[in-house]
Tab-separated table of C-alpha atoms in Angstrom:
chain	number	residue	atom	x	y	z
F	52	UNK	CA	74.435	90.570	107.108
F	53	UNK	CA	74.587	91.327	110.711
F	54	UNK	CA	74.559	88.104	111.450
F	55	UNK	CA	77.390	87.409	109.425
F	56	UNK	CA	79.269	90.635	110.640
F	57	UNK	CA	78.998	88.722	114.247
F	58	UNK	CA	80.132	85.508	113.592
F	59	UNK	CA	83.281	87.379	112.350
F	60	UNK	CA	83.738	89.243	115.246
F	61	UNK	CA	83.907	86.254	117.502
F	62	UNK	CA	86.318	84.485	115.512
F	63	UNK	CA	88.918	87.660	115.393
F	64	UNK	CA	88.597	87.759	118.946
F	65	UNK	CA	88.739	84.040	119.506
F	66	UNK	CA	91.720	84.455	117.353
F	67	UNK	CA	93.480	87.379	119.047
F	68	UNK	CA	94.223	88.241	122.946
F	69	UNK	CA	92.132	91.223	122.609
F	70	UNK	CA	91.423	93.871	119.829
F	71	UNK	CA	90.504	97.508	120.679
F	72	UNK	CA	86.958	99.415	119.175
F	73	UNK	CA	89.038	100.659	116.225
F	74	UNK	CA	90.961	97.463	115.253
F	75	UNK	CA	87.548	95.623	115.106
F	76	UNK	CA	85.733	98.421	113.631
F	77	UNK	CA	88.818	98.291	111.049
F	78	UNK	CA	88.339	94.622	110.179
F	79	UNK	CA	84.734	94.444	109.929
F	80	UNK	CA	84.538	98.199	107.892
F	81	UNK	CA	81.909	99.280	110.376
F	82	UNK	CA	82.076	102.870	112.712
F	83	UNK	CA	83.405	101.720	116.341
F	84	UNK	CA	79.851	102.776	117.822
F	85	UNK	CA	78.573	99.656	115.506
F	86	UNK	CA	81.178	97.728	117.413
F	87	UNK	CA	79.584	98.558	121.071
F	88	UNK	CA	76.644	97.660	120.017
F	89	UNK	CA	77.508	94.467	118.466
F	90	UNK	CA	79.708	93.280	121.339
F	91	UNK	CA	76.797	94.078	123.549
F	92	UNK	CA	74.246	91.950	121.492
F	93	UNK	CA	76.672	89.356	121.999
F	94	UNK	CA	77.259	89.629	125.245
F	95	UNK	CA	73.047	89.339	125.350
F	96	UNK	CA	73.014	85.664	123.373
F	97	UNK	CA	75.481	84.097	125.921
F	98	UNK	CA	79.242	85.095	124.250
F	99	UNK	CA	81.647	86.328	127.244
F	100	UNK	CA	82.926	89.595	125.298
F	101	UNK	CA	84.335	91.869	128.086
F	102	UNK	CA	85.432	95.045	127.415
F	103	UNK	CA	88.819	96.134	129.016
F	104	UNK	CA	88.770	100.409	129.723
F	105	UNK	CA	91.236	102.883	129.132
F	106	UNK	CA	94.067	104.072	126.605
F	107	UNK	CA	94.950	100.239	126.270
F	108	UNK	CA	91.621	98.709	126.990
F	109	UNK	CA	89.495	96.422	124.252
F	110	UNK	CA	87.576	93.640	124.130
F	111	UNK	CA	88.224	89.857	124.524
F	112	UNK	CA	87.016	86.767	125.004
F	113	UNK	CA	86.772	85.560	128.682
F	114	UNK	CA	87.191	81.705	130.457
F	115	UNK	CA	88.696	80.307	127.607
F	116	UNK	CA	85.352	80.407	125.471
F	117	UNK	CA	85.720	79.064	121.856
F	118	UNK	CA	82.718	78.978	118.898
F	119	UNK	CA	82.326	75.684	117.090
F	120	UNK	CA	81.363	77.414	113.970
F	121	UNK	CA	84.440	77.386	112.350
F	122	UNK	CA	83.276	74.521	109.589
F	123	UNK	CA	84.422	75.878	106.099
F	124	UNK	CA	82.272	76.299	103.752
F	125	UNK	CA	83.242	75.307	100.068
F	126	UNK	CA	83.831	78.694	99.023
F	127	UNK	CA	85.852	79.689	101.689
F	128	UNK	CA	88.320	76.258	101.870
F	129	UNK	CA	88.555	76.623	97.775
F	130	UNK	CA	89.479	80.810	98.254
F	131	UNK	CA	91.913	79.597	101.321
F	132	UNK	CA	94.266	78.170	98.543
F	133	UNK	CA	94.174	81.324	96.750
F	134	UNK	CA	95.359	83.617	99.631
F	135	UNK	CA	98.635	84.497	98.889
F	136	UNK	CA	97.112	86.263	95.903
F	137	UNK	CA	95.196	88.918	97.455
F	138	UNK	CA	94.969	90.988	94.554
F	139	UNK	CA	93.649	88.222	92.712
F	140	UNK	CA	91.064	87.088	94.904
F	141	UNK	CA	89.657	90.809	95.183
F	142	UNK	CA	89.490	91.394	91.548
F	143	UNK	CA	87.778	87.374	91.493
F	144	UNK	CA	85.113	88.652	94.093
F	145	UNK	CA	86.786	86.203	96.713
F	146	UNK	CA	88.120	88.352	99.469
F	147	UNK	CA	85.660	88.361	101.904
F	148	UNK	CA	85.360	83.850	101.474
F	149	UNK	CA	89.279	84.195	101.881
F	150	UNK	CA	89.586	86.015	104.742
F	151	UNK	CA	86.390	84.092	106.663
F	152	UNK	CA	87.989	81.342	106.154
F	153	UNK	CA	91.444	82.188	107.147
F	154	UNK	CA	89.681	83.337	110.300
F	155	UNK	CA	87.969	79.909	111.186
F	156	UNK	CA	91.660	78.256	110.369
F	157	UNK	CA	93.486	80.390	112.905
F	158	UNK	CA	90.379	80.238	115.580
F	159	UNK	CA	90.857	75.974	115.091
F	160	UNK	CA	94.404	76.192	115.773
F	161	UNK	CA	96.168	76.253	118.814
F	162	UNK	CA	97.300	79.566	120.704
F	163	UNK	CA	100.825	78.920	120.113
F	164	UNK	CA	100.213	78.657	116.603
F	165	UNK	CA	97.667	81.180	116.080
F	166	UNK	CA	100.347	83.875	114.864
F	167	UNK	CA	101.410	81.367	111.883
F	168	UNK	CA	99.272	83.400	109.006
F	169	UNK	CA	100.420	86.713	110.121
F	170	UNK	CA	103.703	85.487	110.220
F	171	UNK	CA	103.722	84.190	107.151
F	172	UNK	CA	102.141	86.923	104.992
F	173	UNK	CA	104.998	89.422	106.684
F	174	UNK	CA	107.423	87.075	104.897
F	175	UNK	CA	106.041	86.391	101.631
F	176	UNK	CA	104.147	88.001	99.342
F	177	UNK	CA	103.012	87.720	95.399
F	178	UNK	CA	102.278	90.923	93.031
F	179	UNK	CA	101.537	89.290	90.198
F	180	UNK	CA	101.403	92.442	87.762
F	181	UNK	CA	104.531	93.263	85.483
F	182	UNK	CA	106.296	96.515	86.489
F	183	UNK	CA	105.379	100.113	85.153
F	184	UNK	CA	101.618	98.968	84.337
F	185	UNK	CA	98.470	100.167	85.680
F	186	UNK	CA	96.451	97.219	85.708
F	187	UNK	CA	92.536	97.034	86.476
F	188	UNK	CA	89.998	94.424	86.872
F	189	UNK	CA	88.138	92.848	84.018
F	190	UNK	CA	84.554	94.016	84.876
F	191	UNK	CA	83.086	90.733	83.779
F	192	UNK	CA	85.736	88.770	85.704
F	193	UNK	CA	83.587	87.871	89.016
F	194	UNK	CA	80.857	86.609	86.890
F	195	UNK	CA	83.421	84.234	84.910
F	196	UNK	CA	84.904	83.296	88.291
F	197	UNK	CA	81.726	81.938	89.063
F	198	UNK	CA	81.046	80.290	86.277
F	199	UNK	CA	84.189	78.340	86.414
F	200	UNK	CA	83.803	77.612	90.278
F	201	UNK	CA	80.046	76.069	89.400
F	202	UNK	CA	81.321	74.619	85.868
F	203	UNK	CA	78.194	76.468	84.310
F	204	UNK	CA	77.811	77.132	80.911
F	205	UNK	CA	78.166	80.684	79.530
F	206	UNK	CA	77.363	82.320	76.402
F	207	UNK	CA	80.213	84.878	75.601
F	208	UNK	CA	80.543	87.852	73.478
F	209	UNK	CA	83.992	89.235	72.350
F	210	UNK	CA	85.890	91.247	70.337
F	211	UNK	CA	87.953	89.396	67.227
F	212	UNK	CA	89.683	92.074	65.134
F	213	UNK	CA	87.131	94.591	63.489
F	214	UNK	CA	84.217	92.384	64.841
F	215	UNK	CA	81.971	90.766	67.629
F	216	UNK	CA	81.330	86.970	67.858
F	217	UNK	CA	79.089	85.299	70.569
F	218	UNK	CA	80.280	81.614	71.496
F	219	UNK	CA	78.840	78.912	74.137
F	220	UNK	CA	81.593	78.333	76.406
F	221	UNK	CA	82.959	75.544	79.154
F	222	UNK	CA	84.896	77.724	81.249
F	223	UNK	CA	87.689	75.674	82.552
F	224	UNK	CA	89.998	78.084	84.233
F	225	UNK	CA	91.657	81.271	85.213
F	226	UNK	CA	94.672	82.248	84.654
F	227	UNK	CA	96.443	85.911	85.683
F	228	UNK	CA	99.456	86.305	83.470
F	229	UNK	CA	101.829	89.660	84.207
F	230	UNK	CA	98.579	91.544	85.505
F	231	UNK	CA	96.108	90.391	82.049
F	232	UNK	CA	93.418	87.538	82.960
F	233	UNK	CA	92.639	84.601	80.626
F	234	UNK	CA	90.049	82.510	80.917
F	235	UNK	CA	90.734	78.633	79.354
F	236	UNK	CA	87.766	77.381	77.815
F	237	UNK	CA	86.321	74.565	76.109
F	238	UNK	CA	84.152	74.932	72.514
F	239	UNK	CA	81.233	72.401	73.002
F	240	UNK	CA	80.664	72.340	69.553
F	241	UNK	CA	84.029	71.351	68.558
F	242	UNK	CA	85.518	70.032	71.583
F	243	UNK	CA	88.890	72.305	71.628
F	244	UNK	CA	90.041	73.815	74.142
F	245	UNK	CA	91.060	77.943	73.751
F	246	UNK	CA	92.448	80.685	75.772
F	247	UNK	CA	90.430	84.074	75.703
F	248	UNK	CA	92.060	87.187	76.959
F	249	UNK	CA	88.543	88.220	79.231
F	250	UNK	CA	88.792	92.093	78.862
F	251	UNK	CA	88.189	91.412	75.181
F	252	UNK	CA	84.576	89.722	76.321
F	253	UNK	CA	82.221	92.397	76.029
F	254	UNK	CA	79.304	90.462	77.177
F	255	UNK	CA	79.037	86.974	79.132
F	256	UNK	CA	75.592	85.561	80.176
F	257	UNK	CA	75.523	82.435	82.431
F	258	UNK	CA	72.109	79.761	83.162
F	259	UNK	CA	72.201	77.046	85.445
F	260	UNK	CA	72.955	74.019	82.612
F	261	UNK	CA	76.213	72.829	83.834
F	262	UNK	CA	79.137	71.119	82.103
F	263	UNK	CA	80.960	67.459	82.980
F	264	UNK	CA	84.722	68.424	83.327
F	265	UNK	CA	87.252	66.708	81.859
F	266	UNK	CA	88.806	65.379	84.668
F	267	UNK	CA	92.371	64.582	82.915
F	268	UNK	CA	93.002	68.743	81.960
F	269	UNK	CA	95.323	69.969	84.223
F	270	UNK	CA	95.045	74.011	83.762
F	271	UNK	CA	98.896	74.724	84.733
F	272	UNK	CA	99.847	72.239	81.794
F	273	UNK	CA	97.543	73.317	79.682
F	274	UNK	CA	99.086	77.338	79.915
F	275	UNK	CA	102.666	76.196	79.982
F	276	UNK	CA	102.108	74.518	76.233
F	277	UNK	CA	99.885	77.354	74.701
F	278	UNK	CA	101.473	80.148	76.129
F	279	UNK	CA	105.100	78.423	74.121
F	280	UNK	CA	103.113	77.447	70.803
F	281	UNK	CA	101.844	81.669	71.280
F	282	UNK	CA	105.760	82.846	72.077
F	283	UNK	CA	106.775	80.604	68.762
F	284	UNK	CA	103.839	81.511	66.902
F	285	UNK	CA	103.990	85.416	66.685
F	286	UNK	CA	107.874	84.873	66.050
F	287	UNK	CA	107.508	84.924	62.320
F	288	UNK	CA	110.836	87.067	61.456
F	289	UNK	CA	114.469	86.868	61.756
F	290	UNK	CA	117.304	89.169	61.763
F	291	UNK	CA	121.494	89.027	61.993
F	292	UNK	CA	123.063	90.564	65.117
F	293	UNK	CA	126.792	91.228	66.441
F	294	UNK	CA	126.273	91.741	70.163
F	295	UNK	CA	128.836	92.836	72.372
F	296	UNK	CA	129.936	91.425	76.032
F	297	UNK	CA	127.484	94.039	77.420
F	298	UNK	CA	124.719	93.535	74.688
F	299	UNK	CA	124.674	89.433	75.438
F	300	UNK	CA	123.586	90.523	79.013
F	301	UNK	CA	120.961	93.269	78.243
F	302	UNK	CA	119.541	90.817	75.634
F	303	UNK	CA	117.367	89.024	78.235
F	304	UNK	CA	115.746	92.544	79.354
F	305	UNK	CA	115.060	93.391	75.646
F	306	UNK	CA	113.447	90.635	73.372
F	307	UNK	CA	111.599	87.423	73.785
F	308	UNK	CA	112.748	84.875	76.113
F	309	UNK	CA	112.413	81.977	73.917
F	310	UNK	CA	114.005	83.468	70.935
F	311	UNK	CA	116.714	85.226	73.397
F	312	UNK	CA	117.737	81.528	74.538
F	313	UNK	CA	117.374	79.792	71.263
F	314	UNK	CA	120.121	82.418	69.941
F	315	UNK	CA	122.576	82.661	72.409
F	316	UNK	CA	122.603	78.764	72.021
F	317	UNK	CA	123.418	79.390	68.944
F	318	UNK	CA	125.440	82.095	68.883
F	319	UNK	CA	128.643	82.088	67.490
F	320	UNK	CA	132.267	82.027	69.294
F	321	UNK	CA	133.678	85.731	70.228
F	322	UNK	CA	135.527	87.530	67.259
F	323	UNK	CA	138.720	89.176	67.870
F	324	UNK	CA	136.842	92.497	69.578
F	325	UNK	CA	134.837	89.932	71.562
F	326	UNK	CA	131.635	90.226	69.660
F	327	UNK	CA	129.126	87.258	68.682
F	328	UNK	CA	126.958	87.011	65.932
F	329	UNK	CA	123.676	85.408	66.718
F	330	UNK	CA	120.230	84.967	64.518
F	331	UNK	CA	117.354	86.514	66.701
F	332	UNK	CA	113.633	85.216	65.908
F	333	UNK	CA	111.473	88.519	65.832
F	334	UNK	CA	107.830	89.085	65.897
F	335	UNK	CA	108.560	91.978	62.566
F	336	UNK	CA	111.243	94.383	61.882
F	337	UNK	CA	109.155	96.932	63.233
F	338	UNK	CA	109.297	95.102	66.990
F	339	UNK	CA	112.898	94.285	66.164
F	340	UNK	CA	113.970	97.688	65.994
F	341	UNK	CA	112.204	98.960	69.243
F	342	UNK	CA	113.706	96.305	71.174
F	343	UNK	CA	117.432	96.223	69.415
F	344	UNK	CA	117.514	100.151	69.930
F	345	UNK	CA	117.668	99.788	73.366
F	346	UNK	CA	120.577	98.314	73.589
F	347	UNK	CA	121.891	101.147	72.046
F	348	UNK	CA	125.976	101.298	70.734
F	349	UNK	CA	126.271	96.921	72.027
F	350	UNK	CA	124.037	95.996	69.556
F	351	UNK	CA	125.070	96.210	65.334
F	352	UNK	CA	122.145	94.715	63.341
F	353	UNK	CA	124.015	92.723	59.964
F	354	UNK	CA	120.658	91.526	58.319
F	355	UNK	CA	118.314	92.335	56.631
F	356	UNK	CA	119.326	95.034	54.624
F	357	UNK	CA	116.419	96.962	55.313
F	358	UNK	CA	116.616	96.797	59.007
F	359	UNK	CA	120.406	97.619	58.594
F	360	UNK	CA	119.944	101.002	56.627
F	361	UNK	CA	117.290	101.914	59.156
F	362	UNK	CA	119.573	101.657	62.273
F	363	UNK	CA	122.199	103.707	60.271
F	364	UNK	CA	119.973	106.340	59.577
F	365	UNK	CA	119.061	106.485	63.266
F	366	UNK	CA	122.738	106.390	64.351
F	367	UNK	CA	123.456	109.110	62.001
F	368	UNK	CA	120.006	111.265	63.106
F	369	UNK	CA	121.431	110.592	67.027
F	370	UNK	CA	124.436	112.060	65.825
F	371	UNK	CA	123.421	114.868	64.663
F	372	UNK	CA	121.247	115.774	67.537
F	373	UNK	CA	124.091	114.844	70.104
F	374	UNK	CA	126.339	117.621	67.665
């Protein structure tokens, strides 16, 4: 551990002009007296650390000195790739590969260029989660990110309606959609391939037998055709609706994607009050008439009947209340 905690300390300073105590003690989550005595121990096995005193004082790295241990290890070249998801990578178990790794990367590179991660994470930046959701970590998820790193086997337990099944699993891939994890999975026993939502799994267990991976599945192809066959499947309903100029645009915010695009495209030309009249694939009524009340007086559902009467009697029970 402490041998780990040094290596790290050399490359941040190799990396850097200088750091004070506190910055160091920051980036390594150790107390700053930790720090002296590290930079001391180091200074014993042969590393020129000097320590600058004073208000701006801290320590650096003197005669141009430069480590050679900045190989990467496979863990820490395959977590470089996923750095620009931070949250990801923490929730995966990953952080501390990622950031060792983006350390060796900036101590190989060039002074001049050194500043090129920091400048680019102060430019971009991914939060992956959808807004208004508190999100949390699947507690099984590092042991799945494992297994899918290693291609081990796993034996998996989870939930299915009113019930528990266990299953032998291939886990292919991860996938983070809108803040919910998915793991992509191949059935040995019958060779298809599934998505599981993983805070569903209740248990996972994982040996050492390994799996031979497909090598033609690409994961990103894979999710972009199940996740369309899911957005079609749960679409089993349909209903009639006049939208106004103002309801076309809120559409978007308030249904399904694929069913908002598929019915504008077929919508039909503006009436004389400059209303359309579209058909809008629905996942029930019941989901039709959350989503179609938020749009509120732009919105006049024509079919069915039984959606119809409900609006009215909301219209007239907003009425009331508004009296």
């Amino acid at each position: 551990m402490r041998a780990a905690r040094l290596i790290k300390m050399v490359l941040l300073l190799q990396a850097r002009p200088s750091m004070t105590a506190a910055e160091l003690a920051g980036e390594l989550e150790v107390s700053e007296r930790t720090i002296t005595r590290d930079a001391q121990a180091l200074s014993e096995a042969g590393v020129p650390v000097y320590a600058d005193r004073g208000r701006t004082g801290g320590y650096r790295l003197i005669g141009g000195y430069r480590t050679r241990l900045t190989g990467l290890g496979r863990s820490e070249a395959e977590a470089l790739f996923l750095s620009g998801v931070p949250g990801a990578l923490r929730e995966m178990g990953l952080e501390d590969a990622a950031s060792a790794a983006r350390l060796k990367v900036s101590a190989a590179l060039m002074p001049s260029l050194r500043d090129a991660s920091q400048n680019a994470s102060q430019r971009f930046h991914l939060d992956a989660p959808g807004w208004f959701k508190e999100t949390s970590a699947p507690e099984l998820l590092p042991l799945l990110a494992d297994a899918v790193w290693d291609d081990r086997l796993v034996t998996a337990r989870y939930r299915r309606e009113d019930t528990e099944v266990e299953r032998e699993l291939e886990p292919y891939g991860l996938v983070l959609k809108a803040g919910v994890w998915y793991l992509c999975a191949r059935v040995p026993d019958t060779g298809s391939f599934r998505v599981y939502r993983i805070d569903r799994f209740t248990a996972v267990a994982g040996g050492e037998d390994r799996f031979v991976r497909d090598e033609e599945f690409d994961l990103p192809g894979f999710w972009e055709e199940r996740a369309a066959q899911f957005a079609r499947a749960i679409l089993r309903s349909e209903v009639v609706v006049r939208l106004s100029e103002a309801g076309v645009r809120q559409l978007p915010y308030a249904t399904d994607s694929v069913s908002t695009r598929e019915a504008l495209e077929g919508a039909s030309a503006p009436d004389g009050e400059g209303w359309v009249t579209l058909t809008l694939a629905v996942e029930n009524d019941m989901v039709a008439y959350t989503q179609l009340m938020s749009l509120g007086p732009e919105a006049e559902v024509l079919e069915p009947a039984t959606l119809r009467e409900r609006f009215t009697e909301a219209a007239r029970r907003m009425a009331d209340r508004y009296e």
